[in-house]
XYZ file of C-alpha atoms in Angstrom:
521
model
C -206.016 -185.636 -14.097
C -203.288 -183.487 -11.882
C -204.542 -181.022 -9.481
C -201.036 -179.465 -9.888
C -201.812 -179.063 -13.442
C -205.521 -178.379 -12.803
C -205.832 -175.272 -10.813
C -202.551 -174.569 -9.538
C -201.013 -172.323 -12.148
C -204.152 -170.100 -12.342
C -202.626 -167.259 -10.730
C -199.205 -167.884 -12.162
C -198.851 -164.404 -13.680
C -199.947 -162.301 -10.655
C -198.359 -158.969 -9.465
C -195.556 -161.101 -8.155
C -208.445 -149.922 23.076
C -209.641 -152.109 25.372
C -208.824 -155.867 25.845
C -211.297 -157.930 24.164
C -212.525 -161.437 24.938
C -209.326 -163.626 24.128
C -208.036 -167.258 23.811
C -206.941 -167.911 27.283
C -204.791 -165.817 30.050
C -202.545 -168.191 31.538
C -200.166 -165.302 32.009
C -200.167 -161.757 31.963
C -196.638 -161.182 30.795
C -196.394 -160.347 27.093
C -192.541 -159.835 26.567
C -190.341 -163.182 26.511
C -187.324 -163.643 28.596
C -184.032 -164.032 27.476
C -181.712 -166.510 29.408
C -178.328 -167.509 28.253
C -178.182 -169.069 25.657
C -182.284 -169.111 24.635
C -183.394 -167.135 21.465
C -185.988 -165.032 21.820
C -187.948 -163.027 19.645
C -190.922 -160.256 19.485
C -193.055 -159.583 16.339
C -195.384 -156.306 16.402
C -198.469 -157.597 14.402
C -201.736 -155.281 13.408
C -203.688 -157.984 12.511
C -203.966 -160.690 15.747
C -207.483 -159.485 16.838
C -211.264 -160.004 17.201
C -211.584 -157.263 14.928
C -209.925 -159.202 11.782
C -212.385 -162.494 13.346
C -208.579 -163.806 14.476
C -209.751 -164.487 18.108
C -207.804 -167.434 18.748
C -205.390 -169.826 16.508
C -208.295 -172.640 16.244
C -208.424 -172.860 12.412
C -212.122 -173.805 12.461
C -213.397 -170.903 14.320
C -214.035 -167.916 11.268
C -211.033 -166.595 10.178
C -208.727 -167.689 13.369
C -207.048 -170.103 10.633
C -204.850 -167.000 9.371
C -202.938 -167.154 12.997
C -202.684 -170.630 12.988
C -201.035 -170.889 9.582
C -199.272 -167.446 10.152
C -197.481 -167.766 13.184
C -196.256 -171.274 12.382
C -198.814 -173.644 14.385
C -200.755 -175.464 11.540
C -199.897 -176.331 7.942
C -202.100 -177.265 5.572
C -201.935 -179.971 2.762
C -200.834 -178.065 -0.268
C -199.374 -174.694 0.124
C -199.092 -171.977 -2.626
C -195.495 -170.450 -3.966
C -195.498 -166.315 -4.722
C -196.507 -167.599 -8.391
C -199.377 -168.626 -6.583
C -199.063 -172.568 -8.102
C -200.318 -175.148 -5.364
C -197.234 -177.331 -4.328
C -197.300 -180.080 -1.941
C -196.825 -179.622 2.026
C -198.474 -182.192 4.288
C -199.734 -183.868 0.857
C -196.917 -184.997 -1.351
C -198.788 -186.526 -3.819
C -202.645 -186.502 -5.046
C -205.136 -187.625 -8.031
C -208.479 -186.358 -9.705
C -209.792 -190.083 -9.639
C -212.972 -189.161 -11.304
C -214.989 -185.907 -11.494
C -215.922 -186.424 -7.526
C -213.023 -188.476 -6.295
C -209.567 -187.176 -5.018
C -207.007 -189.240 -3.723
C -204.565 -187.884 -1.557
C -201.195 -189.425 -0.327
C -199.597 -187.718 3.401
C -196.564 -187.027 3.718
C -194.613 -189.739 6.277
C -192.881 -189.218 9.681
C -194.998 -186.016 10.606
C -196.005 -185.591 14.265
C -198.869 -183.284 15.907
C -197.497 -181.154 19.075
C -199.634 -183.699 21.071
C -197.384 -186.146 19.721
C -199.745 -188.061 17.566
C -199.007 -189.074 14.538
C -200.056 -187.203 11.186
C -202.369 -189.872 9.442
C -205.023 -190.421 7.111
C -207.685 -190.789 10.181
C -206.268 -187.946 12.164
C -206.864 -185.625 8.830
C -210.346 -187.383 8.279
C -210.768 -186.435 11.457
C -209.528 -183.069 11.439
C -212.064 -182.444 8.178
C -214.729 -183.557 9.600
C -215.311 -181.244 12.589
C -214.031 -178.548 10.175
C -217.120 -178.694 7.814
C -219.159 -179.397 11.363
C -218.230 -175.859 12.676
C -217.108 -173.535 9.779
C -219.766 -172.304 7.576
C -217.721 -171.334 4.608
C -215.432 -174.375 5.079
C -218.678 -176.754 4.220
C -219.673 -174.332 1.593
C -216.668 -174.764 -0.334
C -215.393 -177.828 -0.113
C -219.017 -180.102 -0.608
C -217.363 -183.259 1.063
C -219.409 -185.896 1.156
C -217.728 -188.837 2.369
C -214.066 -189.679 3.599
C -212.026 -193.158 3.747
C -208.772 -193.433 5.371
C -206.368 -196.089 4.630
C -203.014 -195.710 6.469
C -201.371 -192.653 4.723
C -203.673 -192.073 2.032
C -207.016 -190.301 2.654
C -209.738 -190.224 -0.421
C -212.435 -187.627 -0.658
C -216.103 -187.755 -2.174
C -217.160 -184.905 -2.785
C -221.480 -184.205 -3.485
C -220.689 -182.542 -6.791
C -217.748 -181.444 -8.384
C -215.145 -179.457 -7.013
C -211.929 -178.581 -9.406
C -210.694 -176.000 -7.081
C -211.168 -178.545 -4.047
C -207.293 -178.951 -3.669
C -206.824 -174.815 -3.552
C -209.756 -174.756 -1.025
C -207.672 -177.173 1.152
C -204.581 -174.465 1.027
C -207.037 -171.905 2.671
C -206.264 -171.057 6.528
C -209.354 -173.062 7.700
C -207.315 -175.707 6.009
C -204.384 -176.493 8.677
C -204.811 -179.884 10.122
C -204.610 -180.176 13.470
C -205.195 -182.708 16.032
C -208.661 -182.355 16.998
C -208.473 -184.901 19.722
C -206.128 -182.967 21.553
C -208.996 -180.183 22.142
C -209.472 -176.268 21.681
C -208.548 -175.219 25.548
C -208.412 -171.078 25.201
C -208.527 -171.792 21.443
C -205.033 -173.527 21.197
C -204.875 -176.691 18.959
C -202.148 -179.241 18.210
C -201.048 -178.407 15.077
C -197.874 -180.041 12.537
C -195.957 -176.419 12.452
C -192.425 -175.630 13.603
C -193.989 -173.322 16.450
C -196.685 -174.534 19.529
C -198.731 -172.293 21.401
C -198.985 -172.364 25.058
C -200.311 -168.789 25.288
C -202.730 -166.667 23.708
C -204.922 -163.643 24.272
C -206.236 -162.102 21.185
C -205.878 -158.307 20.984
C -203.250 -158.254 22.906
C -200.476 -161.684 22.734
C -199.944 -164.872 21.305
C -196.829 -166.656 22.560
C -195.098 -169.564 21.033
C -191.983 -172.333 21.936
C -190.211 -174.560 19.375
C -191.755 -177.591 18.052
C -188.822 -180.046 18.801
C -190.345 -182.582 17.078
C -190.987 -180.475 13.828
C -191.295 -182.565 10.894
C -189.291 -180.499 8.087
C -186.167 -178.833 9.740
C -185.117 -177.387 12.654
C -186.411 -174.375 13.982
C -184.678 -171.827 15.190
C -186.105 -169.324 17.741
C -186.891 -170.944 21.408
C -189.195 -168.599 22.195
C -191.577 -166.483 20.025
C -193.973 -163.503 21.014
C -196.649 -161.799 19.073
C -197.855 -158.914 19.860
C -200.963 -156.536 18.878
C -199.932 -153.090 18.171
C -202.605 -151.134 16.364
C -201.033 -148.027 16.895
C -198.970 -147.024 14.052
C -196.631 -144.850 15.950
C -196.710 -147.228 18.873
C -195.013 -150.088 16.133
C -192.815 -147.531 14.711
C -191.276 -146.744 18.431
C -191.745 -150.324 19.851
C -189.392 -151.073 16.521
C -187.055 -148.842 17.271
C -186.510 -149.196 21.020
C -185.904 -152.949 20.483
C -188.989 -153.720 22.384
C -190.086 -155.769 18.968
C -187.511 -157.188 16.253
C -189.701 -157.469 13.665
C -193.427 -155.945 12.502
C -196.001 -156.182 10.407
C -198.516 -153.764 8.896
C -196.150 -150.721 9.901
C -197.472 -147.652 8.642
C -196.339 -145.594 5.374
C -195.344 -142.484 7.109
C -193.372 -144.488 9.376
C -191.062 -146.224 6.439
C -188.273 -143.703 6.235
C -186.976 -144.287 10.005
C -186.014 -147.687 8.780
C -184.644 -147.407 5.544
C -181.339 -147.871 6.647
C -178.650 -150.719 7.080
C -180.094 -151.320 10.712
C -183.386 -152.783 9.590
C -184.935 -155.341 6.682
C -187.922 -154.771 4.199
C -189.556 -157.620 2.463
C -191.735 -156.667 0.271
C -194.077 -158.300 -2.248
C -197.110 -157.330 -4.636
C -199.914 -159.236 -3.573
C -203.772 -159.648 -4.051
C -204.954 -157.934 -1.072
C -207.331 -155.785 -2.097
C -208.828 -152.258 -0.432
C -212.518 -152.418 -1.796
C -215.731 -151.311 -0.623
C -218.899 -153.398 -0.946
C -222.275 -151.790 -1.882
C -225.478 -152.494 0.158
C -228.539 -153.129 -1.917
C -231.226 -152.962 1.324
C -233.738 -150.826 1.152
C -232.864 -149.019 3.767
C -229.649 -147.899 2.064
C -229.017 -145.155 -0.153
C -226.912 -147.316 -2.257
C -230.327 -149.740 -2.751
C -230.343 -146.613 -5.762
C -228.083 -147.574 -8.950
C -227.190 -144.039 -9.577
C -225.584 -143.530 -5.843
C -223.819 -146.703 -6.604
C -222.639 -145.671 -9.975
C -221.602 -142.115 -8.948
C -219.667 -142.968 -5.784
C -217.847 -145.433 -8.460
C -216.852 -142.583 -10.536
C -216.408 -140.269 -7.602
C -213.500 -141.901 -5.767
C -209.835 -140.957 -6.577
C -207.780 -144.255 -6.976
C -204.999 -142.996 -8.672
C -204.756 -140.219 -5.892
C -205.422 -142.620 -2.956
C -202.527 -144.902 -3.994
C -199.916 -142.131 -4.902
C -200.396 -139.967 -1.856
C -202.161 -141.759 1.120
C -200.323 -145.351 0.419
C -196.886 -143.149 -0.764
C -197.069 -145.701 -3.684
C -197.098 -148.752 -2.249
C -199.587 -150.365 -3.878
C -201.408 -150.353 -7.249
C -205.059 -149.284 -8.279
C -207.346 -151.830 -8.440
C -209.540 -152.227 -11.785
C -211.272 -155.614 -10.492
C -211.658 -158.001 -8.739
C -208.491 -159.429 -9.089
C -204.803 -157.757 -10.002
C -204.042 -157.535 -13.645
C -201.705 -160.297 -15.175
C -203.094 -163.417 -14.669
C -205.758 -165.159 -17.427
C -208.649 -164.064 -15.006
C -207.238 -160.558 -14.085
C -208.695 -157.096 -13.715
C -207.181 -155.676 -16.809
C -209.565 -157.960 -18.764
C -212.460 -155.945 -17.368
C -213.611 -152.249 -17.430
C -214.644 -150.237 -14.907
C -215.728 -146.551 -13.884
C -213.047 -143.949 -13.648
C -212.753 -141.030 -11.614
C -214.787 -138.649 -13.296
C -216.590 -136.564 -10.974
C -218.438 -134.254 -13.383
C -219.643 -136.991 -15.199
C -220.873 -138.369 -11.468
C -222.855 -135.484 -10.681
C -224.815 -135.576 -14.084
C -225.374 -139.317 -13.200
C -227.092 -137.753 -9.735
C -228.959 -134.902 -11.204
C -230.490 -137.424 -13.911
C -231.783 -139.588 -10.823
C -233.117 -136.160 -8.992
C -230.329 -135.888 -6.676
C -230.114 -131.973 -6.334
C -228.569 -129.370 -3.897
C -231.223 -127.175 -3.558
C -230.636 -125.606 -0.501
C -227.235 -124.622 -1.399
C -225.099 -126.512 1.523
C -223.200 -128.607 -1.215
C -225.231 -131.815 -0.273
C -227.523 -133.015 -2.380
C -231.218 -134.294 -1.239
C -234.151 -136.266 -2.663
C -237.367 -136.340 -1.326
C -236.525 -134.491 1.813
C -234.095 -136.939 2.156
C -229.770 -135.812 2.528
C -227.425 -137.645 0.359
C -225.389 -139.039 3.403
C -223.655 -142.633 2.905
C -222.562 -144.137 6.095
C -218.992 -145.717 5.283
C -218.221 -148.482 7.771
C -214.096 -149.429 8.138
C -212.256 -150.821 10.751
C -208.383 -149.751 12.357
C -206.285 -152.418 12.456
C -205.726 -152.307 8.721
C -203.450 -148.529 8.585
C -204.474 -148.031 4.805
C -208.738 -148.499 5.639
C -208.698 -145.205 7.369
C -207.086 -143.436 5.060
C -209.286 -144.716 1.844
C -212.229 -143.514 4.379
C -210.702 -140.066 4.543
C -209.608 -140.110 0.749
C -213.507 -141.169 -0.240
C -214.822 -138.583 2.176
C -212.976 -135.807 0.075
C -213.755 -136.311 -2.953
C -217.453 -137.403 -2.973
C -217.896 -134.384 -0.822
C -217.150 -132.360 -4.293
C -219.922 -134.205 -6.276
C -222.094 -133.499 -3.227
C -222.397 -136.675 -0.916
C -221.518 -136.349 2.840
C -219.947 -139.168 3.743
C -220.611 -140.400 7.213
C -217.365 -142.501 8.576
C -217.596 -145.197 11.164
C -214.503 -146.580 11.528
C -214.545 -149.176 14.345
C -213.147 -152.126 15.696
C -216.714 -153.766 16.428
C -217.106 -153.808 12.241
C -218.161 -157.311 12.249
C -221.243 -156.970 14.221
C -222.036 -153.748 12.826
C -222.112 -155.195 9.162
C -224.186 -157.756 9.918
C -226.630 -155.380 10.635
C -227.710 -154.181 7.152
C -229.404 -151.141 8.413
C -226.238 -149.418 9.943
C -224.346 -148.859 6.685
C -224.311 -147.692 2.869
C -221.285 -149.343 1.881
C -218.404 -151.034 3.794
C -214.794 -150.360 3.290
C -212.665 -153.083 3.918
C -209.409 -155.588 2.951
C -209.241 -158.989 1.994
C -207.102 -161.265 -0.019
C -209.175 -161.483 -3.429
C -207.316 -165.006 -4.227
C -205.602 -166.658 -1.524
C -206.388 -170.464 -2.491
C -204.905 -169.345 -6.063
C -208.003 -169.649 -7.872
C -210.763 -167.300 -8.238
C -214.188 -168.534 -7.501
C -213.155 -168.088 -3.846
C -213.998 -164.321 -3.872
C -217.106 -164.520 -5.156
C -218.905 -167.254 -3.117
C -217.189 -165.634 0.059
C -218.847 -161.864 -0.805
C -221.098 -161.887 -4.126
C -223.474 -164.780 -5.210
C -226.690 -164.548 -3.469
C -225.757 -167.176 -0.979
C -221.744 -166.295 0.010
C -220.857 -166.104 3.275
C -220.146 -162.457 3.745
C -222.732 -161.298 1.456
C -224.138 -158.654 4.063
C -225.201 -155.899 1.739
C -227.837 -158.519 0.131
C -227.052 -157.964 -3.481
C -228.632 -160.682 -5.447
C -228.004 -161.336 -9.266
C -229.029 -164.588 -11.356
C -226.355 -164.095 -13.883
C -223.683 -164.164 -11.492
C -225.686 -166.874 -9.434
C -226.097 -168.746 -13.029
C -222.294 -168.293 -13.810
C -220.741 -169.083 -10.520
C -222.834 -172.653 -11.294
C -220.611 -173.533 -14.286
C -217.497 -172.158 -12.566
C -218.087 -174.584 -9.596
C -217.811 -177.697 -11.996
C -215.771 -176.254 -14.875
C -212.188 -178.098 -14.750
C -210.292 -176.455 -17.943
C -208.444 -173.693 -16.720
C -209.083 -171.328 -19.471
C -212.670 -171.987 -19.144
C -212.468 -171.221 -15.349
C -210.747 -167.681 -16.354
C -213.156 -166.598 -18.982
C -216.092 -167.451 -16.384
C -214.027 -165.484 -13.884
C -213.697 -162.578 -16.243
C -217.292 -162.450 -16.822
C -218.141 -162.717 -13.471
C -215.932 -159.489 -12.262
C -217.949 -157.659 -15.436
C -221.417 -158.519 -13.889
C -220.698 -157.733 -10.269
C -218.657 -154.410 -11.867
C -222.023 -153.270 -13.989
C -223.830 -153.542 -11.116
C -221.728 -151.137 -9.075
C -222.201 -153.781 -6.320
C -218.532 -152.968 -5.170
C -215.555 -150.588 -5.646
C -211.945 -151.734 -6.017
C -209.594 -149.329 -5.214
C -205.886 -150.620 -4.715
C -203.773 -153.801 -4.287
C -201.451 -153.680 -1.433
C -197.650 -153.956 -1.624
C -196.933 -155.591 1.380
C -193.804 -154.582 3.444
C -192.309 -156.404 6.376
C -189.997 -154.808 8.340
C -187.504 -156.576 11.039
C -183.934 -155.657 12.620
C -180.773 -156.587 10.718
C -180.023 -159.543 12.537
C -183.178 -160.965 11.914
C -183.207 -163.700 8.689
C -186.186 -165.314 7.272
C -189.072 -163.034 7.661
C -190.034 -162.801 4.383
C -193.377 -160.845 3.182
C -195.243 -163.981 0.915
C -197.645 -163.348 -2.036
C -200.572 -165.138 -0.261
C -200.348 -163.142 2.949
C -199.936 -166.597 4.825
C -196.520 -167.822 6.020
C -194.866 -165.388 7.741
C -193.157 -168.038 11.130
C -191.000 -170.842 9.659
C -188.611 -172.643 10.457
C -186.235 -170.488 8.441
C -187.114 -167.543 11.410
C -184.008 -166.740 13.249
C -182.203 -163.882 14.816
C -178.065 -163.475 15.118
């Protein structure tokens, strides 16, 4: 049995400011040089920060794998196309030996930055203090044991794992040489970039990997840099102070829709959703104030005016079009008459005439927790705010950059907005053992249900692909019944560089955006 065949083509179909505690300061600069004859470039990035749980480029610290992979340091053993079918990368060849056995064959002649060589104990290696230090990591890929024979590295797993080959495509995936150490969270990675230089909210600079395995790459020098600012990207852009930039916002597109500049863009499944939190200290802990805020948000609205069309409104979990996607599901609409019956039914009445509702004594305020340094989580905030004010909840907005520690406090929010790629491995039963079964990762709003629980059981060991979908699709149902989240929109993801700049190209997964295709003229 062929992973390629197994799991790969389930997403086929798809809709093709202060400084913070960094990764090092071993300089202060943050613009590159240019000397004759040296290419340089800058890349304006939203997303390199603590806020996104990118403090560094070490792939096993939380999500610090999505700058590794991003910016070119690490690559991981499969990779996904904009189909989103697993292809090979620093595997080019494996086999489902048996229900808990994968063999996997390396790909020859590749070299770490340290200069070690790429083998089958340097990956065994690399796995091992992976599922040592990252929670989710362990969670998903249940490895068991490892044996490494030259080039070819077999895995045990404890039970089985059909989507184990798509887990290995995730960020947290990019092997690296962990003898070389994490100094200021730099790592030795296989990628056509090294970094000598990183400070997260604020820099990450990168040289050429001489030595790079597959190709040449182009660029001698390399600079990221965090600009949350939208207008502070759109000038940086045009100035020249950047070439290239990512996460620019909407308002912002027309100054560069012209022959100077470059848009890539691609649909992808990044999502905009907001999860529910079932404490009992929260408002939402009440299935009507769940169900009504569900049928009191404009999608349609959100996505024609705030996001100026670029992107699509979400029914599900997923984006419609593949065998597990959201038009397979239904959902609430925006209906807000039918939202305020649903809270005068559960004794949610303005009775003192301010156009908030109470209960008990007790305002109808939800506290909305978002973050900045995604442009379009703001402006879902201020789209939400407006229209459940009309069915008569006050919306309470805390949109910070300290999000992380303020959602792991389940007593500081109602429900909390944020972004995420819904199926970056290519398969779905990522999603919902990151954010939904009783035990995921980033459940923080406790919700709890044994049918999912019970389902997400079979999907863990189901290996037919049309069996995995249909378990999918009932899975989005359960967690959609529940109210337990809202999906509002898919993103259509732009990038934006100078003319002269060639191959940066926007990528259905969200993942490889420095290759050694990068170059400017």
């Amino acid at each position: 049995m062929n992973a390629k065949k197994l799991i790969g083509t389930a997403l086929s179909v798809v809709l093709c400011a202060s400084m913070l505690a960094g990764c090092g300061n071993q300089k202060n600069e943050t613009e590159t040089t240019t000397e004759k004859g040296k290419k340089t470039l800058v890349i304006g990035d939203t997303t390199f920060n603590s806020s996104n749980e990118e403090n560094n480029v070490n792939p096993h610290d939380a999500y610090s794998g999505w700058a590794c992979i991003r910016y070119g340091i690490g690559e991981t053993l499969v990779k996904y196309s904009d189909t989103m079918e697993i292809e090979p990368w620093l595997a080019k060849e494996w086999e489902n030996v048996d229900e808990l056995t994968w063999k996997i064959t390396l790909q020859d002649n590749v070299k770490f930055s340290s200069g070690r060589d790429m083998d089958a104990e340097a990956v065994k290696e690399c796995l091992e203090h992976l599922i040592e230090n990252h929670e989710r990591a362990k969670n998903d890929l249940k490895i068991d044991s490892m044996e490494a024979d030259g080039q070819i590295l077999t895995i045990h797993t404890s039970e089985p794992k059909p989507a184990l080959l798509n887990y290995l495509g995730d960020p947290y995936g990019c092997i690296i040489d962990v003898d070389a150490g994490f100094d200021d969270g730099i790592v030795a990675g296989t990628g056509p970039y090294i970094a000598v230089d990183c400070q997260s909210d604020d820099h990450l600079t990168l040289v050429k990997n001489e030595d790079y395995w597959n190709g040449t790459p182009k660029i001698d020098e390399l600079t990221i840099r965090t600009i949350t600012d939208g207008s502070t990207l759109a000038n940086a852009l045009q100035s020249g102070e950047i070439q290239a930039a990512y996460g620019m916002a909407y308002e912002s597109y027309p100054m560069f829709e012209n022959d100077a500049y470059t848009f890539s863009q691609i649909s992808t499944s990044r999502c905009f959703f907001g999860k529910m939190n079932f404490d009992e200290s929260s408002v939402c802990a009440d299935p009507a104030v769940r169900k009504a805020i569900a049928m009191g948000i404009d999608k349609e609205n959100f996505v024609a005016t705030l996001l100026e069309g670029n992107g699509y409104v979400a029914n599900g979990v997923f984006p419609e079009g593949s065998a597990f996607g959201g038009d397979k599901v239904t959902t609430e609409t925006y209906d807000p008459e039918g939202a305020k019956e649903v809270l005068e039914a559960a004794g949610w009445k303005d009775t003192d005439g301010d156009g908030i509702r109470e209960k008990d004594g007790k305002k109808l305020t939800v506290r909305w927790l978002t973050y900045p340094s995604r442009q379009e989580l703001p402006l879902l905030a201020e789209s939400a705010q407006a229209t459940l004010k009309d069915i008569g909840i006050d919306l309470d907005i805390n949109c910070t950059a300290d999000n992380n520690s303020v959602a792991d406090d389940p007593t500081a929010w109602d429900v909390y907005a944020m972004a995420n790629v819904q199926a970056p491995t290519g398969d779905p039963e990522y999603w919902f053992t990151v954010f939904a079964t009783s035990d995921a990762t980033r459940n923080q709003g406790k919700y709890s249900s044994e049918k999912l629980d019970e389902l997400e059981k079979e999907l863990s060991a189901e290996f037919d692909i049309e069996k995995r979908a249909e378990l999918a699709v009932q899975m989005q149902q359960t967690v959609l019944d529940d109210h337990a989240f809202v999906f509002c929109s898919f993103l259509k993801m732009s990038m934006i560089s100078k003319a002269n700049v060639t191959g940066y190209e926007s990528h259905a997964c969200d993942y490889y955006q420095v290759t050694a295709d990068l170059d400017i003229n």
